[in-house]
Tab-separated table of C-alpha atoms and ligand atoms in Angstrom:
chain	number	residue	atom	x	y	z
A	1	MET	CA	78.124	-21.901	160.135
A	2	GLY	CA	74.970	-21.138	158.192
A	3	SER	CA	73.814	-21.564	154.645
A	4	TYR	CA	74.439	-18.330	152.822
A	5	SER	CA	73.590	-19.342	149.276
A	6	HIS	CA	70.519	-17.074	149.167
A	7	LYS	CA	72.310	-14.066	150.719
A	8	THR	CA	74.011	-11.156	149.081
A	9	PHE	CA	77.481	-10.022	150.047
A	10	ASP	CA	79.704	-7.177	148.913
A	11	ALA	CA	82.902	-9.203	148.926
A	12	LEU	CA	84.264	-12.723	149.138
A	13	ALA	CA	87.374	-13.152	151.275
A	14	LEU	CA	89.992	-15.895	151.091
A	15	PHE	CA	89.851	-17.145	154.658
A	16	SER	CA	92.480	-19.685	155.736
A	17	GLY	CA	91.942	-19.110	159.449
A	18	GLY	CA	95.401	-17.469	159.725
A	19	LEU	CA	95.646	-14.035	161.339
A	20	ASP	CA	96.252	-12.183	158.068
A	21	SER	CA	93.127	-13.630	156.481
A	22	ILE	CA	91.055	-12.657	159.528
A	23	LEU	CA	92.383	-9.094	159.590
A	24	ALA	CA	91.939	-8.592	155.844
A	25	ALA	CA	88.275	-9.592	156.082
A	26	LYS	CA	87.844	-7.389	159.164
A	27	LEU	CA	89.349	-4.316	157.477
A	28	ILE	CA	86.600	-4.466	154.859
A	29	GLN	CA	83.819	-5.583	157.186
A	30	GLU	CA	84.535	-2.681	159.535
A	31	GLN	CA	83.711	-0.322	156.664
A	32	GLY	CA	80.131	-1.580	156.854
A	33	LEU	CA	80.494	-3.972	153.916
A	34	ARG	CA	79.147	-7.530	153.930
A	35	VAL	CA	81.918	-10.118	153.714
A	36	LEU	CA	81.674	-13.852	153.193
A	37	GLY	CA	84.833	-15.851	153.944
A	38	LEU	CA	85.729	-18.773	151.671
A	39	HIS	CA	87.631	-21.496	153.460
A	40	PHE	CA	89.342	-23.694	150.882
A	41	VAL	CA	89.643	-27.373	151.637
A	42	SER	CA	91.795	-30.105	150.056
A	43	PRO	CA	93.717	-33.155	151.316
A	44	PHE	CA	96.581	-30.757	152.115
A	45	PHE	CA	94.934	-27.846	153.889
A	46	GLY	CA	91.676	-26.686	155.366
A	47	LYS	CA	89.933	-27.225	158.685
A	48	PRO	CA	86.233	-27.293	157.835
A	49	ASP	CA	85.380	-28.534	161.331
A	50	LYS	CA	86.634	-25.203	162.744
A	51	LEU	CA	84.302	-22.963	160.749
A	52	GLU	CA	81.554	-22.738	163.340
A	53	GLU	CA	84.004	-21.808	166.079
A	54	TRP	CA	85.747	-19.235	163.855
A	55	GLU	CA	82.451	-17.648	162.874
A	56	LYS	CA	81.666	-17.078	166.541
A	57	THR	CA	85.166	-15.984	167.501
A	58	TYR	CA	85.780	-13.565	164.643
A	59	GLY	CA	82.248	-12.574	163.651
A	60	ILE	CA	82.801	-13.420	159.974
A	61	LYS	CA	80.414	-15.574	157.954
A	62	LEU	CA	82.231	-18.542	156.433
A	63	ILE	CA	81.655	-21.377	154.003
A	64	PRO	CA	83.923	-24.298	153.048
A	65	VAL	CA	84.968	-24.568	149.404
A	66	ASP	CA	86.345	-27.930	148.349
A	67	ILE	CA	89.026	-27.523	145.691
A	68	SER	CA	90.523	-30.995	146.080
A	69	ARG	CA	89.895	-32.093	142.520
A	70	GLU	CA	91.266	-28.959	140.838
A	71	PHE	CA	94.215	-28.864	143.215
A	72	VAL	CA	95.173	-32.482	142.642
A	73	ASN	CA	94.813	-32.028	138.875
A	74	MET	CA	97.053	-28.993	139.064
A	75	LEU	CA	99.689	-30.928	141.033
A	76	GLY	CA	99.457	-33.814	138.572
A	77	LYS	CA	100.021	-31.527	135.593
A	78	GLY	CA	103.045	-29.942	137.235
A	79	SER	CA	103.512	-26.558	138.782
A	80	ARG	CA	103.598	-23.661	136.308
A	81	HIS	CA	105.270	-21.275	138.697
A	82	GLY	CA	107.513	-23.626	140.673
A	83	LEU	CA	107.577	-25.061	144.153
A	84	GLY	CA	108.403	-23.442	147.461
A	85	LYS	CA	110.724	-25.123	149.950
A	86	THR	CA	108.967	-28.464	149.812
A	87	LEU	CA	106.116	-29.592	147.563
A	88	ASN	CA	104.068	-26.395	147.923
A	89	PRO	CA	103.164	-24.689	144.644
A	90	CYS	CA	102.098	-21.474	146.401
A	91	ILE	CA	101.739	-19.224	143.368
A	92	ASP	CA	99.656	-21.775	141.424
A	93	CYS	CA	97.644	-22.431	144.576
A	94	LYS	CA	96.790	-18.756	145.034
A	95	ILE	CA	95.848	-18.468	141.360
A	96	LEU	CA	93.554	-21.461	141.727
A	97	MET	CA	91.848	-20.103	144.845
A	98	LEU	CA	91.385	-16.622	143.414
A	99	SER	CA	90.061	-17.984	140.124
A	100	ARG	CA	87.515	-20.053	142.032
A	101	ALA	CA	86.577	-17.057	144.207
A	102	LYS	CA	86.067	-15.003	141.052
A	103	GLU	CA	83.750	-17.649	139.604
A	104	MET	CA	81.744	-17.569	142.837
A	105	LEU	CA	81.214	-13.787	142.918
A	106	PRO	CA	77.908	-13.814	140.958
A	107	ASP	CA	76.495	-16.559	143.207
A	108	PHE	CA	76.602	-14.135	146.119
A	109	GLY	CA	76.049	-10.878	144.265
A	110	ALA	CA	79.540	-9.873	145.378
A	111	GLY	CA	81.707	-7.421	143.461
A	112	PHE	CA	85.220	-7.988	144.705
A	113	ILE	CA	87.652	-10.337	146.466
A	114	ILE	CA	89.746	-9.826	149.584
A	115	SER	CA	92.977	-11.607	150.428
A	116	GLY	CA	95.340	-11.398	153.383
A	117	GLU	CA	98.569	-11.452	151.395
A	118	VAL	CA	101.196	-9.065	152.749
A	119	LEU	CA	103.722	-7.552	150.381
A	120	GLY	CA	107.156	-9.114	150.985
A	121	GLN	CA	106.011	-11.396	153.787
A	122	ARG	CA	106.768	-14.713	152.126
A	123	PRO	CA	109.763	-15.291	149.881
A	124	MET	CA	107.930	-17.094	147.105
A	125	SER	CA	104.360	-16.005	146.776
A	126	GLN	CA	104.300	-12.525	148.272
A	127	ARG	CA	107.096	-10.733	146.434
A	128	LEU	CA	105.734	-7.927	144.296
A	129	ASP	CA	106.388	-9.782	141.039
A	130	ALA	CA	104.642	-12.902	142.411
A	131	LEU	CA	101.682	-10.850	143.611
A	132	ASN	CA	101.405	-9.386	140.121
A	133	ILE	CA	101.569	-12.803	138.447
A	134	ILE	CA	98.879	-14.133	140.791
A	135	LYS	CA	96.637	-11.174	140.059
A	136	ARG	CA	97.198	-11.430	136.301
A	137	ASP	CA	96.748	-15.194	135.951
A	138	SER	CA	93.650	-15.372	138.096
A	139	GLU	CA	92.207	-12.422	136.155
A	140	VAL	CA	91.251	-10.430	139.227
A	141	LYS	CA	93.396	-7.403	138.460
A	142	ASN	CA	90.905	-4.704	139.379
A	143	ILE	CA	88.772	-6.568	141.854
A	144	LEU	CA	91.287	-8.049	144.289
A	145	ILE	CA	91.949	-6.029	147.433
A	146	ARG	CA	94.963	-7.172	149.394
A	147	ALA	CA	93.585	-5.330	152.352
A	148	LEU	CA	96.655	-5.442	154.608
A	149	SER	CA	99.014	-3.968	152.009
A	150	ALA	CA	96.465	-2.119	149.857
A	151	ARG	CA	97.918	1.378	150.271
A	152	ARG	CA	101.250	0.134	148.932
A	153	LEU	CA	99.575	-1.312	145.826
A	154	PRO	CA	97.699	0.340	142.934
A	155	PRO	CA	94.053	1.209	143.720
A	156	THR	CA	91.465	-1.329	142.640
A	157	ASP	CA	87.966	-0.651	141.242
A	158	PRO	CA	86.109	-0.723	144.601
A	159	GLU	CA	88.631	1.789	145.954
A	160	LYS	CA	88.353	4.015	142.873
A	161	THR	CA	84.560	4.112	143.017
A	162	GLY	CA	84.625	4.881	146.738
A	163	LEU	CA	82.845	1.657	147.763
A	164	VAL	CA	85.930	0.907	149.837
A	165	ASP	CA	87.732	3.689	151.668
A	166	ARG	CA	91.368	3.183	150.695
A	167	GLU	CA	92.538	5.340	153.571
A	168	LYS	CA	91.201	2.803	156.031
A	169	LEU	CA	93.108	-0.076	154.456
A	170	GLY	CA	96.518	-1.295	155.564
A	171	SER	CA	99.988	-0.414	154.308
A	172	LEU	CA	101.889	-3.348	155.782
A	173	SER	CA	104.931	-4.974	154.254
A	174	GLY	CA	107.604	-7.432	155.313
A	175	ARG	CA	107.771	-10.372	157.608
A	176	GLY	CA	107.152	-8.852	161.048
A	177	ARG	CA	103.885	-9.537	162.843
A	178	LYS	CA	103.930	-6.494	165.150
A	179	GLU	CA	101.483	-4.454	163.085
A	180	GLN	CA	99.134	-7.408	162.662
A	181	LEU	CA	99.086	-7.987	166.414
A	182	LYS	CA	98.351	-4.293	166.982
A	183	LEU	CA	95.473	-4.437	164.531
A	184	ALA	CA	94.171	-7.638	166.132
A	185	ALA	CA	94.145	-5.868	169.505
A	186	GLU	CA	92.178	-2.947	167.952
A	187	TYR	CA	89.555	-5.408	166.729
A	188	GLY	CA	89.442	-7.110	170.121
A	189	ILE	CA	90.764	-10.366	168.678
A	190	ARG	CA	92.172	-12.256	171.630
A	191	SER	CA	92.409	-15.673	170.012
A	192	ILE	CA	95.505	-15.249	167.822
A	193	PRO	CA	96.170	-18.193	165.515
A	194	THR	CA	99.772	-19.386	165.454
A	195	PRO	CA	101.677	-18.480	162.274
A	196	GLY	CA	102.120	-21.122	159.582
A	197	GLY	CA	98.961	-22.386	158.006
A	198	GLY	CA	99.536	-26.099	158.513
A	199	CYS	CA	99.642	-26.842	154.792
A	200	LEU	CA	100.902	-30.426	154.520
A	201	LEU	CA	102.688	-29.661	151.259
A	202	THR	CA	105.111	-27.402	153.112
A	203	GLU	CA	106.253	-30.100	155.546
A	204	LYS	CA	108.712	-32.737	154.383
A	205	GLU	CA	107.341	-35.286	156.841
A	206	SER	CA	103.939	-35.189	155.156
A	207	ALA	CA	105.007	-34.226	151.626
A	208	LYS	CA	107.285	-37.293	151.360
A	209	ARG	CA	104.176	-39.467	151.625
A	210	TYR	CA	102.907	-38.102	148.296
A	211	LEU	CA	106.051	-38.664	146.225
A	212	PRO	CA	105.606	-42.400	145.458
A	213	LEU	CA	102.015	-41.740	144.552
A	214	PHE	CA	103.028	-39.227	141.893
A	215	LYS	CA	105.787	-41.521	140.750
A	216	HIS	CA	103.676	-44.658	140.348
A	217	LYS	CA	100.131	-43.590	139.608
A	218	GLN	CA	99.192	-42.250	136.213
A	219	CYS	CA	96.205	-40.290	137.397
A	220	THR	CA	95.738	-39.370	141.023
A	221	ASP	CA	92.530	-38.816	142.886
A	222	PRO	CA	91.934	-36.615	145.979
A	223	ASP	CA	91.061	-39.741	147.969
A	224	ASP	CA	94.530	-41.141	147.285
A	225	PHE	CA	96.031	-38.171	149.106
A	226	TYR	CA	93.689	-38.570	152.066
A	227	LEU	CA	94.904	-42.163	152.174
A	228	ALA	CA	98.535	-41.043	151.931
A	229	ASN	CA	97.887	-38.850	155.001
A	230	THR	CA	96.730	-41.851	157.032
A	231	GLY	CA	98.767	-44.333	159.056
A	232	ARG	CA	102.177	-45.786	158.238
A	233	GLN	CA	103.028	-45.843	154.538
A	234	PHE	CA	104.910	-48.618	152.760
A	235	TRP	CA	105.784	-49.106	149.112
A	236	HIS	CA	107.191	-51.965	147.091
A	237	ASP	CA	107.601	-50.658	143.514
A	238	ASP	CA	104.051	-49.578	142.654
A	239	HIS	CA	102.422	-51.612	145.431
A	240	TRP	CA	101.055	-49.346	148.153
A	241	LEU	CA	100.297	-50.516	151.683
A	242	CYS	CA	98.964	-48.325	154.512
A	243	ILE	CA	98.889	-49.616	158.083
A	244	GLY	CA	96.925	-47.942	160.891
A	245	ARG	CA	98.894	-46.671	163.887
A	246	ASP	CA	95.903	-46.498	166.181
A	247	GLN	CA	92.168	-46.944	166.298
A	248	SER	CA	91.489	-43.611	164.636
A	249	ASP	CA	93.764	-44.526	161.680
A	250	ASN	CA	92.066	-47.922	161.399
A	251	LEU	CA	88.658	-46.263	161.206
A	252	LYS	CA	89.893	-43.799	158.598
A	253	LEU	CA	91.343	-46.631	156.523
A	254	GLU	CA	88.000	-48.397	156.635
A	255	GLU	CA	86.250	-45.225	155.491
A	256	LEU	CA	88.700	-44.684	152.648
A	257	ALA	CA	88.662	-48.301	151.428
A	258	ARG	CA	87.471	-48.901	147.873
A	259	GLU	CA	85.979	-51.993	146.303
A	260	ASN	CA	89.238	-53.372	144.925
A	261	ASP	CA	91.487	-52.486	147.891
A	262	TYR	CA	92.893	-55.312	149.996
A	263	LEU	CA	91.847	-55.020	153.645
A	264	ILE	CA	94.265	-56.959	155.803
A	265	LYS	CA	93.673	-57.894	159.436
A	266	LEU	CA	94.959	-60.511	161.864
A	267	THR	CA	92.323	-63.177	162.347
A	268	SER	CA	92.903	-64.129	165.986
A	269	PHE	CA	95.142	-61.440	167.490
A	270	PRO	CA	94.582	-57.746	168.112
A	271	GLY	CA	96.479	-55.650	165.593
A	272	PRO	CA	96.256	-52.840	163.059
A	273	LEU	CA	94.277	-52.700	159.852
A	274	GLY	CA	96.265	-52.763	156.633
A	275	LEU	CA	94.988	-51.377	153.355
A	276	GLY	CA	96.684	-52.337	150.112
A	277	ARG	CA	95.679	-50.241	147.119
A	278	PRO	CA	96.328	-51.700	143.668
A	279	LEU	CA	97.347	-48.915	141.314
A	280	ASN	CA	96.668	-48.543	137.621
A	281	ASN	CA	94.313	-51.579	137.627
A	282	LYS	CA	97.152	-53.953	138.465
A	283	ARG	CA	96.233	-56.930	140.647
A	284	TRP	CA	98.660	-58.020	143.351
A	285	THR	CA	100.415	-61.387	143.037
A	286	PRO	CA	99.990	-63.992	145.839
A	287	GLU	CA	103.609	-63.314	146.858
A	288	ILE	CA	102.977	-59.587	147.336
A	289	ILE	CA	99.742	-60.228	149.239
A	290	GLU	CA	101.491	-62.661	151.550
A	291	SER	CA	104.324	-60.240	152.250
A	292	ALA	CA	101.805	-57.441	152.966
A	293	CYS	CA	100.070	-59.750	155.465
A	294	GLU	CA	103.383	-60.548	157.117
A	295	LEU	CA	104.178	-56.829	157.443
A	296	VAL	CA	100.777	-56.046	158.972
A	297	SER	CA	101.225	-58.918	161.457
A	298	ARG	CA	104.547	-57.452	162.628
A	299	PHE	CA	102.703	-54.498	164.130
A	300	SER	CA	100.827	-56.765	166.530
A	301	PRO	CA	102.923	-57.371	169.687
A	302	ARG	CA	100.781	-60.400	170.582
A	303	ALA	CA	101.256	-61.960	167.154
A	304	ARG	CA	105.000	-61.347	167.328
A	305	GLU	CA	105.214	-62.989	170.744
A	306	PHE	CA	103.361	-66.018	169.465
A	307	ASN	CA	105.938	-68.507	168.379
A	308	GLY	CA	104.411	-69.804	165.181
A	309	GLN	CA	102.251	-68.995	162.188
A	310	VAL	CA	99.327	-66.640	162.585
A	311	GLY	CA	96.237	-66.244	160.424
A	312	VAL	CA	95.642	-63.025	158.522
A	313	THR	CA	92.355	-62.288	156.789
A	314	VAL	CA	92.517	-60.553	153.428
A	315	LYS	CA	89.306	-59.087	152.107
A	316	GLN	CA	88.841	-57.646	148.648
A	317	GLY	CA	85.309	-56.553	147.930
A	318	ARG	CA	83.127	-59.462	149.000
A	319	VAL	CA	85.890	-62.051	148.694
A	320	SER	CA	87.668	-62.953	151.896
A	321	ARG	CA	90.361	-65.525	152.623
A	322	GLU	CA	92.900	-66.414	155.280
A	323	ILE	CA	96.643	-66.577	154.802
A	324	LEU	CA	99.139	-67.998	157.313
A	325	VAL	CA	102.301	-65.983	157.980
A	326	ARG	CA	105.098	-65.918	160.523
A	327	PRO	CA	105.470	-62.354	161.926
A	328	GLY	CA	108.972	-60.941	161.822
A	329	GLN	CA	110.501	-63.699	159.736
A	330	PRO	CA	113.966	-62.266	158.990
A	331	GLU	CA	114.278	-63.326	155.326
A	332	GLN	CA	111.575	-61.532	153.371
A	333	PRO	CA	111.458	-61.977	149.596
A	334	VAL	CA	109.583	-58.688	149.164
A	335	GLN	CA	111.007	-55.476	150.563
A	336	TRP	CA	108.545	-52.769	151.692
A	337	ASP	CA	110.020	-49.289	152.173
A	338	GLU	CA	108.716	-46.176	153.858
A	339	PRO	CA	108.811	-43.055	151.688
A	340	VAL	CA	111.697	-40.650	152.168
A	341	TRP	CA	111.868	-36.999	151.204
A	342	ASP	CA	113.587	-36.555	147.839
A	343	ARG	CA	113.921	-32.985	146.576
A	344	GLU	CA	115.088	-34.107	143.146
A	345	LEU	CA	112.040	-36.324	142.681
A	346	ALA	CA	109.835	-33.475	143.884
A	347	LYS	CA	111.363	-31.235	141.213
A	348	VAL	CA	110.748	-33.823	138.505
A	349	ILE	CA	107.141	-34.221	139.640
A	350	SER	CA	106.593	-30.479	139.695
A	351	LYS	CA	107.662	-30.303	136.057
A	352	ALA	CA	105.482	-33.209	134.928
A	353	GLY	CA	103.149	-32.537	132.036
B	1	SF4	S1	101.285	-23.028	151.750
B	1	SF4	FE1	99.877	-24.535	150.832
B	1	SF4	S2	97.861	-23.591	151.032
B	1	SF4	FE2	99.337	-21.974	151.361
B	1	SF4	S3	99.597	-21.018	149.359
B	1	SF4	FE3	101.187	-22.581	149.571
B	1	SF4	S4	100.343	-24.417	148.640
B	1	SF4	FE4	98.619	-23.028	149.030
């Protein structure tokens, strides 16, 4: 992946790394036009570490575009166009990405945008009415080429002026992938990405992790969602505790820790790292801290086997102290629960603001 800020391109392409996004960029690039792929990144989607490999594999220049802040703000305000099956606001998401791509056009001297949307492929965001809403609200009406379905849609400015040969664009529709695979073979693309973009908002197992955060925190931050993606999650009212499942989680928790987070670790036994995040500037009571320490200690087999009290170190900023707990004590005054998927709560959240 290079730095392309000083280069000029004809078009910017939304590039998720999915087959449709690759083919859409290729359809324009094969006409001799210069295409730069924008790979959007947020706590929920994006694989910026793959860009170099993709550039080599598909021969498309790519840059990462971080839209975490705007995306999280949009989720916090509530979805304008509704959610898909889980917590995925696909129409709002597309509007956000296209609006950002439009803003970036002058930076690269580019005149139009390419996307890999296929008419009728997805129930929510790729019906004709949804495609029209996306185009209207992102204000890209005449400069967005949905290259795979272009011949089924009204001509755009670059097609009208002859910059892009409409006849060489696609006329795909529907859910099948046969035509895409045929096109991929024509372009010599052997590495076919599996369908489904891996957006965490579409999967209940990951989306459920975000629900308590929306419920309990007045104003969310992208880092909160990276934290929600990490380790085991536990909540007691608005008290949030994350516990690493392995070394990689523990390292991530350390990286994500902020000054006023509680870092919890067994003093004399091997075990996971716990991170307690106080929300809305609310300090934790000694009772809550002690129960968090007890929970963290339960995930250490050696501490559990030890028949007695074990020391747990709690660090907040520069202040560190040790608390004694008994792992697995049956009667716990504070109950920590793991998040569960709740469609009704998701609906309420999506209408917030
Ligand atoms: S699946 Fe996720 S990344 Fe894709 S359009 Fe929907 S919200 Fe956006």
